[in-house]
Coordinates of C-alpha atoms in Angstrom, one line a residue:
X961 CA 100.1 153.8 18.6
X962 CA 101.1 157.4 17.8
X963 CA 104.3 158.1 17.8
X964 CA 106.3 161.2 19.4
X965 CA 106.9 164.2 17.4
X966 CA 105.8 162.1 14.1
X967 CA 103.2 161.8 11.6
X968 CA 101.2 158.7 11.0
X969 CA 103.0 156.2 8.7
X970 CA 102.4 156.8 5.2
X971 CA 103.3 153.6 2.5
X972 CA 104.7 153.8 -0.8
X973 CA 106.5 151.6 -3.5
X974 CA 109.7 153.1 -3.1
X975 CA 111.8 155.3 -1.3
X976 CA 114.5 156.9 -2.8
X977 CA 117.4 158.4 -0.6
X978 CA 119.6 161.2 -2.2
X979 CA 118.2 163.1 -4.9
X980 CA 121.7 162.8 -7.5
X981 CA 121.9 161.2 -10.8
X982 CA 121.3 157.7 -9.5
X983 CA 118.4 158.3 -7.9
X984 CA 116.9 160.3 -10.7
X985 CA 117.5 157.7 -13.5
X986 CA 116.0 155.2 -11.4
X987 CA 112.9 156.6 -10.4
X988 CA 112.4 157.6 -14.2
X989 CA 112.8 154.7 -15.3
X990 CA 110.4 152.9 -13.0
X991 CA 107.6 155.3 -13.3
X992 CA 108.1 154.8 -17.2
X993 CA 107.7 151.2 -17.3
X994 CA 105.2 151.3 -14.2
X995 CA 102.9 154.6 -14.0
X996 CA 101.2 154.1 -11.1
X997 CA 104.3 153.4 -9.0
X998 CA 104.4 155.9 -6.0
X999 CA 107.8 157.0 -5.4
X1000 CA 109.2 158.9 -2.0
X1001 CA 112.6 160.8 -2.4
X1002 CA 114.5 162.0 0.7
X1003 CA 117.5 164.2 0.1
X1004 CA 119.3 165.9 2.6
X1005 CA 120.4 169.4 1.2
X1006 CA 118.3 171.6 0.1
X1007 CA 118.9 171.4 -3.9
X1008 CA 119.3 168.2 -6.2
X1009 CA 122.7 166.9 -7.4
X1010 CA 124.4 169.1 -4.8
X1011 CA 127.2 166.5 -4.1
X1012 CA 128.7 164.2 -6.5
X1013 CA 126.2 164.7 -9.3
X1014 CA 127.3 168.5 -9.4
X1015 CA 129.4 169.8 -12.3
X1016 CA 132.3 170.7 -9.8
X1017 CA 132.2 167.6 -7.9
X1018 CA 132.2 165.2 -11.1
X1019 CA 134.2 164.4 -13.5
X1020 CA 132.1 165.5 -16.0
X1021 CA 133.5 163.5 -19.1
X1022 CA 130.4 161.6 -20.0
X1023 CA 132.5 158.3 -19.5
X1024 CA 133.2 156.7 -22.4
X1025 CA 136.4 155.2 -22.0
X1026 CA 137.4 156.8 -25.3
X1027 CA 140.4 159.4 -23.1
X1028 CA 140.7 157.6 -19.9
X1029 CA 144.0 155.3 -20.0
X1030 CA 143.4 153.7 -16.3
X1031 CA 140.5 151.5 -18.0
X1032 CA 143.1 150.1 -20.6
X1033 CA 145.7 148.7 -17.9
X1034 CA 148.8 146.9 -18.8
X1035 CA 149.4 143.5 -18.3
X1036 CA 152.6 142.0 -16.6
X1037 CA 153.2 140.5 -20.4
X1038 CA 153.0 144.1 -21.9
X1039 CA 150.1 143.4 -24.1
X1040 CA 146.9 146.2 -23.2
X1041 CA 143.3 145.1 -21.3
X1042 CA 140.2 146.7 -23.3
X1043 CA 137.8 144.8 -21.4
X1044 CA 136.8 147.5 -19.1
X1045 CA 137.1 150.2 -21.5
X1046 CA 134.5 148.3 -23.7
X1047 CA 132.0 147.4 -21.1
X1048 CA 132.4 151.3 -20.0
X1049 CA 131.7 152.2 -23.8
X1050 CA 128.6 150.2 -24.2
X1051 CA 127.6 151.4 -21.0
X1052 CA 127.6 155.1 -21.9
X1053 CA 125.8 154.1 -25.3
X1054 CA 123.3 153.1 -23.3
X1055 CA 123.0 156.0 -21.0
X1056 CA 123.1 158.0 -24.6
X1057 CA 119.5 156.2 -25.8
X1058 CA 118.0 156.6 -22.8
X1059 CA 118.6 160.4 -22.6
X1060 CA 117.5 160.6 -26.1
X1061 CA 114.0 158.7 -24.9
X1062 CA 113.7 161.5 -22.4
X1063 CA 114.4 164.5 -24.9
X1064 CA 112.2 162.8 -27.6
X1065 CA 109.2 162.8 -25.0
X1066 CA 109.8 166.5 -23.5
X1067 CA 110.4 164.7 -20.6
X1068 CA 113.6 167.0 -19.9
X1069 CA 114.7 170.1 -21.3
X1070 CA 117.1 171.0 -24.3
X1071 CA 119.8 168.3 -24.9
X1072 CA 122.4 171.4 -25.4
X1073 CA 121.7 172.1 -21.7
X1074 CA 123.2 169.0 -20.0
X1075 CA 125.0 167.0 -22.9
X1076 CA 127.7 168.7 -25.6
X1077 CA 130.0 167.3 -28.3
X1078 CA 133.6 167.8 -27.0
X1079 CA 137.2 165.7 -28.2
X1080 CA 137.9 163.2 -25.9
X1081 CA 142.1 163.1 -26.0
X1082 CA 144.6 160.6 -24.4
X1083 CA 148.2 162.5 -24.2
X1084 CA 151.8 160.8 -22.9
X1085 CA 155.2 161.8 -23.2
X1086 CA 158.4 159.4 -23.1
X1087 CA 158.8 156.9 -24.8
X1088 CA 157.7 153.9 -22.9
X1089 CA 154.3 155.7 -22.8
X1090 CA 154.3 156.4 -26.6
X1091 CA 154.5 152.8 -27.1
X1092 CA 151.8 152.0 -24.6
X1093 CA 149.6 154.3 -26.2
X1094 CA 150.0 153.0 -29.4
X1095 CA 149.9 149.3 -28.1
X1096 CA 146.0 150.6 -26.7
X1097 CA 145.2 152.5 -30.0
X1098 CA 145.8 149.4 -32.0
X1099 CA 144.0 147.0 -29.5
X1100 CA 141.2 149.2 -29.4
X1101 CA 140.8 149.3 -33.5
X1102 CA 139.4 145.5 -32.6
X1103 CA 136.3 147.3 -30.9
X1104 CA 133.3 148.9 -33.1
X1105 CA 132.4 151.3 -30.3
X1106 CA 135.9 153.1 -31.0
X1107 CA 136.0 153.3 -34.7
X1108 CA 136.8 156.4 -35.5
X1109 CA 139.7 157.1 -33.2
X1110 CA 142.7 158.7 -35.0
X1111 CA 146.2 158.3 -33.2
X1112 CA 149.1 160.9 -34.2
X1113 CA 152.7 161.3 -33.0
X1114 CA 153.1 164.3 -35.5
X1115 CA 153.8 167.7 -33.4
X1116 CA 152.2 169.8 -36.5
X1117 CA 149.0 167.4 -36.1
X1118 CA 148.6 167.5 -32.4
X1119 CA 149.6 171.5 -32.3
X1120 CA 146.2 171.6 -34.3
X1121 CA 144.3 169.6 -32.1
X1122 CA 145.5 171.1 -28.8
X1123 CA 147.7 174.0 -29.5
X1124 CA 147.9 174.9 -25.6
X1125 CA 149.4 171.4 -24.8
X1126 CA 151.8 171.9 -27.7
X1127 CA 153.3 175.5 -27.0
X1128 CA 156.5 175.6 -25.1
X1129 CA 157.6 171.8 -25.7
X1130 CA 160.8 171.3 -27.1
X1131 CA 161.2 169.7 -30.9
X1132 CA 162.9 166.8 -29.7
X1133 CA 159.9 165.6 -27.0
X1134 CA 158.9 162.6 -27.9
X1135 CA 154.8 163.0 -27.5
X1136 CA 151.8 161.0 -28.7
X1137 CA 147.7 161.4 -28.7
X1138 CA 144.7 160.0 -29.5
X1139 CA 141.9 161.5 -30.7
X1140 CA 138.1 161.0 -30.3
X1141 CA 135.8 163.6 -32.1
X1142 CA 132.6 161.9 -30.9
X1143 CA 133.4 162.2 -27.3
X1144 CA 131.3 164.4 -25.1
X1145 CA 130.5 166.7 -22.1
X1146 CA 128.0 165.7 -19.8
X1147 CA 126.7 168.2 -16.7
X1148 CA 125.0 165.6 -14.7
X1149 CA 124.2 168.2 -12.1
X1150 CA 121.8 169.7 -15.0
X1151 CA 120.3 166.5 -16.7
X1152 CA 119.5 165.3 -12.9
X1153 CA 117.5 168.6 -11.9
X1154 CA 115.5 168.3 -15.4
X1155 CA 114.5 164.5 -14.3
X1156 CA 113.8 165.4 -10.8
X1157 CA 112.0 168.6 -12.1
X1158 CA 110.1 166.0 -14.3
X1159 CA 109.5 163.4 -11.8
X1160 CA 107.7 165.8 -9.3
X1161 CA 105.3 166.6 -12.0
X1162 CA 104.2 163.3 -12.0
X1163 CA 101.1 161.8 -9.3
X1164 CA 102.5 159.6 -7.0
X1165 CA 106.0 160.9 -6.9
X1166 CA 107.2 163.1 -3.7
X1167 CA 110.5 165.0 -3.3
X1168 CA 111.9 166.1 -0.1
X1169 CA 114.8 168.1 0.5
X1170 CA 116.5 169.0 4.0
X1171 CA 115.2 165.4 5.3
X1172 CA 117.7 162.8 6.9
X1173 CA 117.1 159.7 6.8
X1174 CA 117.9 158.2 10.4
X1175 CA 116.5 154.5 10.5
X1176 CA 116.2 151.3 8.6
X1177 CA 114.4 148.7 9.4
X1178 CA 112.9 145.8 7.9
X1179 CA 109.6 144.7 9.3
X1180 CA 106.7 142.0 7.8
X1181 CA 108.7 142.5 4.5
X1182 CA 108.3 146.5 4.4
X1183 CA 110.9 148.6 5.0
X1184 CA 110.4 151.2 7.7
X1185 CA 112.2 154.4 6.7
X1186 CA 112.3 157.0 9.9
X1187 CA 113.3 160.1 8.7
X1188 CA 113.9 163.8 10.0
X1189 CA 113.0 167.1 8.7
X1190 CA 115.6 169.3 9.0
X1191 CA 114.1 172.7 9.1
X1192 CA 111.4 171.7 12.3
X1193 CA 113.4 168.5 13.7
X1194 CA 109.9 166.6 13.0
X1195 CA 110.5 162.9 12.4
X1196 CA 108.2 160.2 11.0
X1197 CA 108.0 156.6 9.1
X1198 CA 107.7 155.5 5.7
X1199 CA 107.1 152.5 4.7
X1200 CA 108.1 150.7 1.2
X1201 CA 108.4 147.4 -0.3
X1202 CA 111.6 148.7 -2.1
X1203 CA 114.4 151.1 -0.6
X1204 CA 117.2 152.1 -3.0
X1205 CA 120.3 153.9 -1.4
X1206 CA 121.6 156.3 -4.0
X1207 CA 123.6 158.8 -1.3
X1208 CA 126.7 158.8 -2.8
X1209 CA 129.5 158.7 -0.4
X1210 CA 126.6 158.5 1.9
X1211 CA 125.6 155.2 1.2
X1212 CA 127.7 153.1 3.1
X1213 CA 126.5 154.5 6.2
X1214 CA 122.9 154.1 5.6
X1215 CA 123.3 150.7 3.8
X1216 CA 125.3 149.4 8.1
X1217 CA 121.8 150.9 9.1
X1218 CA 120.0 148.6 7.0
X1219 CA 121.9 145.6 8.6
X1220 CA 121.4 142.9 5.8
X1221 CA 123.9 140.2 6.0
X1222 CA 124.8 140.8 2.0
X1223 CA 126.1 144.7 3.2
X1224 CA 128.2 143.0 5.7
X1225 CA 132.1 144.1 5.9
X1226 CA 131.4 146.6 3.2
X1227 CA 133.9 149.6 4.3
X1228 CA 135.2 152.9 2.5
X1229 CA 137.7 155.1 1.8
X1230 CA 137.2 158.6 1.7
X1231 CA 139.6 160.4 -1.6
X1232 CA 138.8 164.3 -2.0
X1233 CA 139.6 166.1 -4.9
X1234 CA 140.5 170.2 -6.2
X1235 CA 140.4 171.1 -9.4
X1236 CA 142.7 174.3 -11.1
X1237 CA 140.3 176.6 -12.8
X1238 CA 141.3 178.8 -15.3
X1239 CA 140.1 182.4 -14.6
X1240 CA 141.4 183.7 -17.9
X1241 CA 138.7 183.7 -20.4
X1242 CA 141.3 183.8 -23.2
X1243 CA 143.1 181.1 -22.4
X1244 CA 139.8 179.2 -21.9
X1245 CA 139.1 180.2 -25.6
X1246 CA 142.3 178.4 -26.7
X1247 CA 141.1 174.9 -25.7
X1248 CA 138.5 172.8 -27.1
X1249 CA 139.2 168.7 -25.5
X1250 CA 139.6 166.9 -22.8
X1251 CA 142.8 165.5 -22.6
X1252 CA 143.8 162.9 -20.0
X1253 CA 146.7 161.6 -19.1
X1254 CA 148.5 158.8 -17.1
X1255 CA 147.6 158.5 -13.5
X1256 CA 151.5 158.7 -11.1
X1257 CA 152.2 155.6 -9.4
X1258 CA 150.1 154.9 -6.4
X1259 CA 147.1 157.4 -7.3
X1260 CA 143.7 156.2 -7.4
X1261 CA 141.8 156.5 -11.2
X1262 CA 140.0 159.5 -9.8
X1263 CA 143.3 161.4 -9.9
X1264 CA 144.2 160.6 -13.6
X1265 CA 144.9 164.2 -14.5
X1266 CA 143.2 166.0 -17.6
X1267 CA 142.9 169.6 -19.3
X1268 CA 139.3 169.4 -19.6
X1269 CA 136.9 171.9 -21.0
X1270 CA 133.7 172.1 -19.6
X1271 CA 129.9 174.0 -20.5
X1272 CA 129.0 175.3 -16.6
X1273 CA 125.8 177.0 -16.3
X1274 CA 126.1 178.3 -19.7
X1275 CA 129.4 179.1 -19.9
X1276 CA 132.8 177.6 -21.0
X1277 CA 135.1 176.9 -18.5
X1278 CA 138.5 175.2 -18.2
X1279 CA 140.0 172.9 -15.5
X1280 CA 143.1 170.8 -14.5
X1281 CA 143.6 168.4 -12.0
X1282 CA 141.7 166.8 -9.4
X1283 CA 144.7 166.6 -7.3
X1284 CA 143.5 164.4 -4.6
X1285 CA 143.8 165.0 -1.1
X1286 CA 142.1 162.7 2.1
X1287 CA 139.7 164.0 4.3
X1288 CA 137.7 161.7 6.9
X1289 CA 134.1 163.3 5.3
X1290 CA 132.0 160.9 3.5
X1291 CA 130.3 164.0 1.6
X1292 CA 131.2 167.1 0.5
X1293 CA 129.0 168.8 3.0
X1294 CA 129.3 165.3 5.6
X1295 CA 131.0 165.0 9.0
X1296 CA 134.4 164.6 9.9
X1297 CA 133.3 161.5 12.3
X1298 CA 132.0 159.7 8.7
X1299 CA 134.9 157.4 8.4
X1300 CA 135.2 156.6 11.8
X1301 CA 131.4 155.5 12.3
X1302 CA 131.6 153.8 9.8
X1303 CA 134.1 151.1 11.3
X1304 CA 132.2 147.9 12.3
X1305 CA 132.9 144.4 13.8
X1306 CA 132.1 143.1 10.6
X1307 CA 134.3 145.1 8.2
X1308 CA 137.0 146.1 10.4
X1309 CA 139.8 143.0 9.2
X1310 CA 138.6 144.0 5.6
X1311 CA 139.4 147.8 6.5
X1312 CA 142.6 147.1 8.3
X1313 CA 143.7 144.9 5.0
X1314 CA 142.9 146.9 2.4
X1315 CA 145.0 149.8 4.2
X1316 CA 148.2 147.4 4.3
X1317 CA 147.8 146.7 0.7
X1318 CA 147.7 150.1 -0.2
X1319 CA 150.4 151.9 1.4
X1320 CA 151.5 153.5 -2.0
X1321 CA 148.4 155.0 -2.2
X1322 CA 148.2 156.2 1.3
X1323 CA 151.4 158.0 0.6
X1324 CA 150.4 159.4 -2.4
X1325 CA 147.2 160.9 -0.8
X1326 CA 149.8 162.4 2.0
X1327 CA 152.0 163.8 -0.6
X1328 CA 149.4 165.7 -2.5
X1329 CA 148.1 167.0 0.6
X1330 CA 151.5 168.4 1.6
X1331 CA 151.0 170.4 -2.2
X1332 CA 151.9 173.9 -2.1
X1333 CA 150.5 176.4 -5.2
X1334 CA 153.5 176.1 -6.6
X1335 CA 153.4 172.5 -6.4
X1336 CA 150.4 172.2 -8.3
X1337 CA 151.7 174.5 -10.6
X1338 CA 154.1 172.3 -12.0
X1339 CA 151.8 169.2 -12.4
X1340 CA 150.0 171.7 -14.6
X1341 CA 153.0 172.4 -16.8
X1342 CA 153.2 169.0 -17.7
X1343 CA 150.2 169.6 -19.4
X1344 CA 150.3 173.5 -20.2
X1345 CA 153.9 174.2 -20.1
X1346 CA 153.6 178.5 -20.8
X1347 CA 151.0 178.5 -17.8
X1348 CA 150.7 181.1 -15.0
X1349 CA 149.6 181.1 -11.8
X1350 CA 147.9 184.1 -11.7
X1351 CA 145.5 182.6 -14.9
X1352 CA 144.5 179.9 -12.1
X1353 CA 142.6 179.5 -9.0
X1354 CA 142.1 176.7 -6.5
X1355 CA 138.4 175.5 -6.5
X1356 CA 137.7 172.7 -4.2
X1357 CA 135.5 169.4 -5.9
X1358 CA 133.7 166.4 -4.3
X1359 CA 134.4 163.8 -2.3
X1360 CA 134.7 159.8 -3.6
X1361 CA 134.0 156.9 -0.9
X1362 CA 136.1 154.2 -2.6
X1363 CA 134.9 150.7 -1.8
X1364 CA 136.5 148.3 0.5
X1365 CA 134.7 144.9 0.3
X1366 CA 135.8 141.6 2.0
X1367 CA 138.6 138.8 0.3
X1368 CA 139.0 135.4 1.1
X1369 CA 142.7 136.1 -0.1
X1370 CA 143.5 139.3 1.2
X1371 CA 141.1 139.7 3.9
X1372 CA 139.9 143.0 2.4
X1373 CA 140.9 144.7 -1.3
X1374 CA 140.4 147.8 -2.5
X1375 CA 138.0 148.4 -5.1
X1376 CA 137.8 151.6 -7.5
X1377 CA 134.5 151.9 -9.5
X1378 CA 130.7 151.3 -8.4
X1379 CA 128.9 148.6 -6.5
X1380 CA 125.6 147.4 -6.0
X1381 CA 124.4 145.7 -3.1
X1382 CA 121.6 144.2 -3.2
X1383 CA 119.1 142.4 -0.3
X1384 CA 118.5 138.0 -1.4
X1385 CA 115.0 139.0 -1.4
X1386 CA 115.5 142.1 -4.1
X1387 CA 113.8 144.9 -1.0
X1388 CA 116.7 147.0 -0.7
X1389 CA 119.8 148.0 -2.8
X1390 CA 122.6 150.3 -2.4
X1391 CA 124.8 152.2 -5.0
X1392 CA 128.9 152.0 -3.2
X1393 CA 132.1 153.1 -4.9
X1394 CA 132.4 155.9 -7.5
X1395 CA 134.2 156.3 -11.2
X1396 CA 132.5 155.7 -13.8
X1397 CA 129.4 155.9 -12.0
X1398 CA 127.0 158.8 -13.3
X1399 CA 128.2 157.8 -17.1
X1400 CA 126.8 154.7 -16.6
X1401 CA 123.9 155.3 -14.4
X1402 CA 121.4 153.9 -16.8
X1403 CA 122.7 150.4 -17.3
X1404 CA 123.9 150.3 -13.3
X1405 CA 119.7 150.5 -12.8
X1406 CA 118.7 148.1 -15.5
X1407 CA 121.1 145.6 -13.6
X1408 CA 119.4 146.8 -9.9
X1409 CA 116.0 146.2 -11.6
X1410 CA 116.8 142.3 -12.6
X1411 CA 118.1 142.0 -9.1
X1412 CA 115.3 143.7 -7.5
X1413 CA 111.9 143.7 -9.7
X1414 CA 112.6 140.1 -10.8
X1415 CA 109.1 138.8 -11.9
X1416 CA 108.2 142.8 -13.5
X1417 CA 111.2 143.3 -15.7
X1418 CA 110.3 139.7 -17.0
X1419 CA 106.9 141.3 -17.9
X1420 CA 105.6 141.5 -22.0
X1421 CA 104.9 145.3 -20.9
X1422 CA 108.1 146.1 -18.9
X1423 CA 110.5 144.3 -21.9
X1424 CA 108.2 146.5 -24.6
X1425 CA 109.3 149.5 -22.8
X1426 CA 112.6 148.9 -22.2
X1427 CA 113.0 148.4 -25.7
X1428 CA 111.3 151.5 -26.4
X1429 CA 113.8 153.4 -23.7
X1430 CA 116.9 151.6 -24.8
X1431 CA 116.5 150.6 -28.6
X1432 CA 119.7 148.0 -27.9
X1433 CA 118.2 146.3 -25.1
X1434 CA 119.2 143.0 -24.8
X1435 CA 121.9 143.0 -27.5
X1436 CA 125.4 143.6 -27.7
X1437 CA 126.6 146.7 -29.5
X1438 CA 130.5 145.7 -29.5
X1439 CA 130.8 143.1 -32.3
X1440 CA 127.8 144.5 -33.9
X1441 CA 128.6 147.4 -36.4
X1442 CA 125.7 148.1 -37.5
X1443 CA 123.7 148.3 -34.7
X1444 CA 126.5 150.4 -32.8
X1445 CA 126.2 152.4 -36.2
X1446 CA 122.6 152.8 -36.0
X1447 CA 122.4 153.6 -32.4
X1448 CA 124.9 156.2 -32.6
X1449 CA 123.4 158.2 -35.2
X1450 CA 119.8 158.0 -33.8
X1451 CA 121.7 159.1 -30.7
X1452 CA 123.3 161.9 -31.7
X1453 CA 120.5 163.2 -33.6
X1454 CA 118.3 163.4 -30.9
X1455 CA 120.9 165.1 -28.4
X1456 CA 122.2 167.4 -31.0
X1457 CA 125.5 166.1 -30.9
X1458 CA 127.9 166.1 -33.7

């Protein structure tokens, strides 16, 4: 039976929805370690990586846990958590070799084009925070995978390593900073269109743009993807053994339309960001780091504000911020009815209790709404106390679905980084949350792939290749040195880095 207004059913492998980083590093992978895979991608805009994948929209810090203070929390007893910050770490080292696979093979462009060497800097002021830095600087030294980071309460010291920081504070300011000279910047927007660019190449691999994906439905253990074209309103089904929802903040809504019992009471919270961006190019010149500081009370880790330079289409550019803001869009470019759709039966409580429990940050997100210019301004001369406003200029980023899951406890918590959902029987998987996300893209699919391609990744041919991809796969770089040692200078050879 023929359907209206669509073509015949067509069957592949795997569908692909949203064509961003997550998406991209997956279907590489796969079509590495199994070349005759056919692979369908559906992305709704008309470019890749136009949402959170994009330069504007993303943090941009290539991850590494080296800067960012909210993955070193304190504990009630004072003493600093490095957990995260070393899982993180490891993480990016992974991402790291498996970018260097692709450059090695010509499989993307240039390394200098998506991926530059750039000071990753922690900065506090007061004394309390001095302390905690140091308390993290010494806990860290316990880690291989931050040797090499150099801690410095000297003003003469940290005037050399960020002289627009320094300028204007007074002698007697008690300051403090780490130092990272390994870190990096990462346009993720770029490195996806080269593996996307790359992928298309390839036989069996299909990119779409300006198609919507409407329906899921699972049926005689295929999943039947019904999605519209955009540009002639012309619908019609795929069919795949394996679905993988990468649509950013549009996930969520796409993995209720799947209606597996494991994606049940799953909500979100919509955060949006703006970023200051220096318009001054010699002001720009004057600032070579990326220097994060401590996130205000209440504020969600996206909001942890930095001075961060940044290679944008070629050029050098300089932001501050995000300031965070709340907006009932999903996407960037989504529907102001996104956060009301998406409330369910089964993930209303969790919804509703998650929003109790985080009252500090729903006043936080009012109050930075309620920001004037002059406002912003001052949370910038925190940083960059001689700055003007007319060197600056609002520039809106992207939008962060932050997770909401069920809790026996709390009925619903909040949760800020990434999740993945997956099906019991491995057929479909979803990509919720956000931070630290792209950075660690390549290890978030290596885990999908043991939930998902159980008996292949078990494969002699599959572990060969993997090993090939990710020279550390299946060991532990932390408590290694050598290794980690190893790894980082094969690394940094092959994407140029210093």
């Amino acid at each position: 039976m023929t359907r209206k207004n669509s073509n015949s059913d067509k069957e592949v492998d795997v569908v692909l929805i949203g064509a961003g980083i997550m998406s991209a590093t997956l279907g590489m992978m796969l079509k590495e370690l199994q070349p005759d895979i056919t692979i369908e991608i559906f992305e709704r805009l008309d470019v890749a990586a136009a949402e959170s994948s994009d330069a504007w929209n993303n943090a941009g810090t290539g991850h590494s846990a080296f800067c960012e203070l909210n993955y070193t929390p304190e504990k009630p007893d004072g003493s600093v958590d490095t957990k995260k910050a070393i899982s993180i770490a490891e993480s990016f080292e992974v991402s790291k070799q498996f970018w260097s696979f692709l450059v090695k093979n010509k499989l993307v462009g240039s390394p200098e084009n998506f991926i530059k060497s750039i000071p990753h800097m922690s900065f506090v002021w007061g004394q309390d925070n001095v302390d905690f830095l140091m308390k993290r600087y010494t806990k860290l030294q316990e880690s291989d995978l931050f040797k090499g980071m150099v801690y410095s309460e000297n003003a003469a010291q940290l005037n050399e390593w960020m002289p627009l920081v320094m300028n204007g504070r007074g002698p007697d300011e008690k300051v403090a900073a780490t130092r990272m000279e390994m870190g990096t910047d990462v346009n993720f927007g770029a490195l996806t269109r080269m593996m996307f660019n790359d992928l298309q190449k390839r036989e069996g691999v299909k990119l779409h743009f300006h198609h919507d994906v409407k329906k899921l439905k699972q049926k005689d253990q295929k999943w039947e993807v019904k999605v519209k074209n955009e540009t002639n309103s012309q619908k019609r089904v795929i069919k795949s053994k394996f679905v993988f929802i990468g649509a950013g903040g549009g996930s969520l809504p796409l993995l209720e339309k799947a209606n597996i019992p494991e994606g049940n009471g799953f909500g979100g919270f919509p955060v949006s960001g703006q970023w200051l961006k220096c318009i001054n190019p010699e002001i720009i010149e004057q600032h070579h780091a990326k220097v994060y500081g401590k996130a205000s009370v209440g504020a969600p880790p996206m909001s942890v504000p930095h001075l961060d330079t940044r290679m944008i289409d070629g050029k050098k550019a300089l932001l501050f911020g995000p300031y965070a803001g709340f907006s009932t869009r999903f996407l960037k470019h989504g529907s102001l009815l996104d956060l009301p759709l998406s409330i369910k039966i089964n993930n209303i409580r969790p919804m509703i209790s998650a929003g109790l429990d985080n009252l500090p940050l729903t006043k936080y997100l009012i109050d930075q709404v309620r920001q004037s210019p002059e406002d912003r301004m001052e949370a910038l001369k925190e940083y960059l106390p001689t700055a003007k406003m007319e060197d600056w200029e609002l520039e809106t980023a992207g939008q962060r679905v932050q997770v909401i899951k069920k809790d026996e406890e709390h009925g619903g918590i909040l949760e800020f980084g990434t999740e993945v959902v997956t099906a019991s029987d491995g057929s479909i998987a979803a990509l919720l949350g956000a931070s630290p996300g792209a950075s660690t893209a390549v290890s978030i699919m290596i885990t999908l792939m043991e939930r998902c391609f159980v008996e292949q990744i078990k494969t002699p041919e599959w572990q060969q290749k993997l090993k090939q991809m990710i020279p550390s796969y299946g060991e532990v770089l932390n408590g290694n040195p050598q290794l980690t040692e190893n790894i980082r200078t094969q690394t940094s050879h092959a994407l140029k880095l210093n």
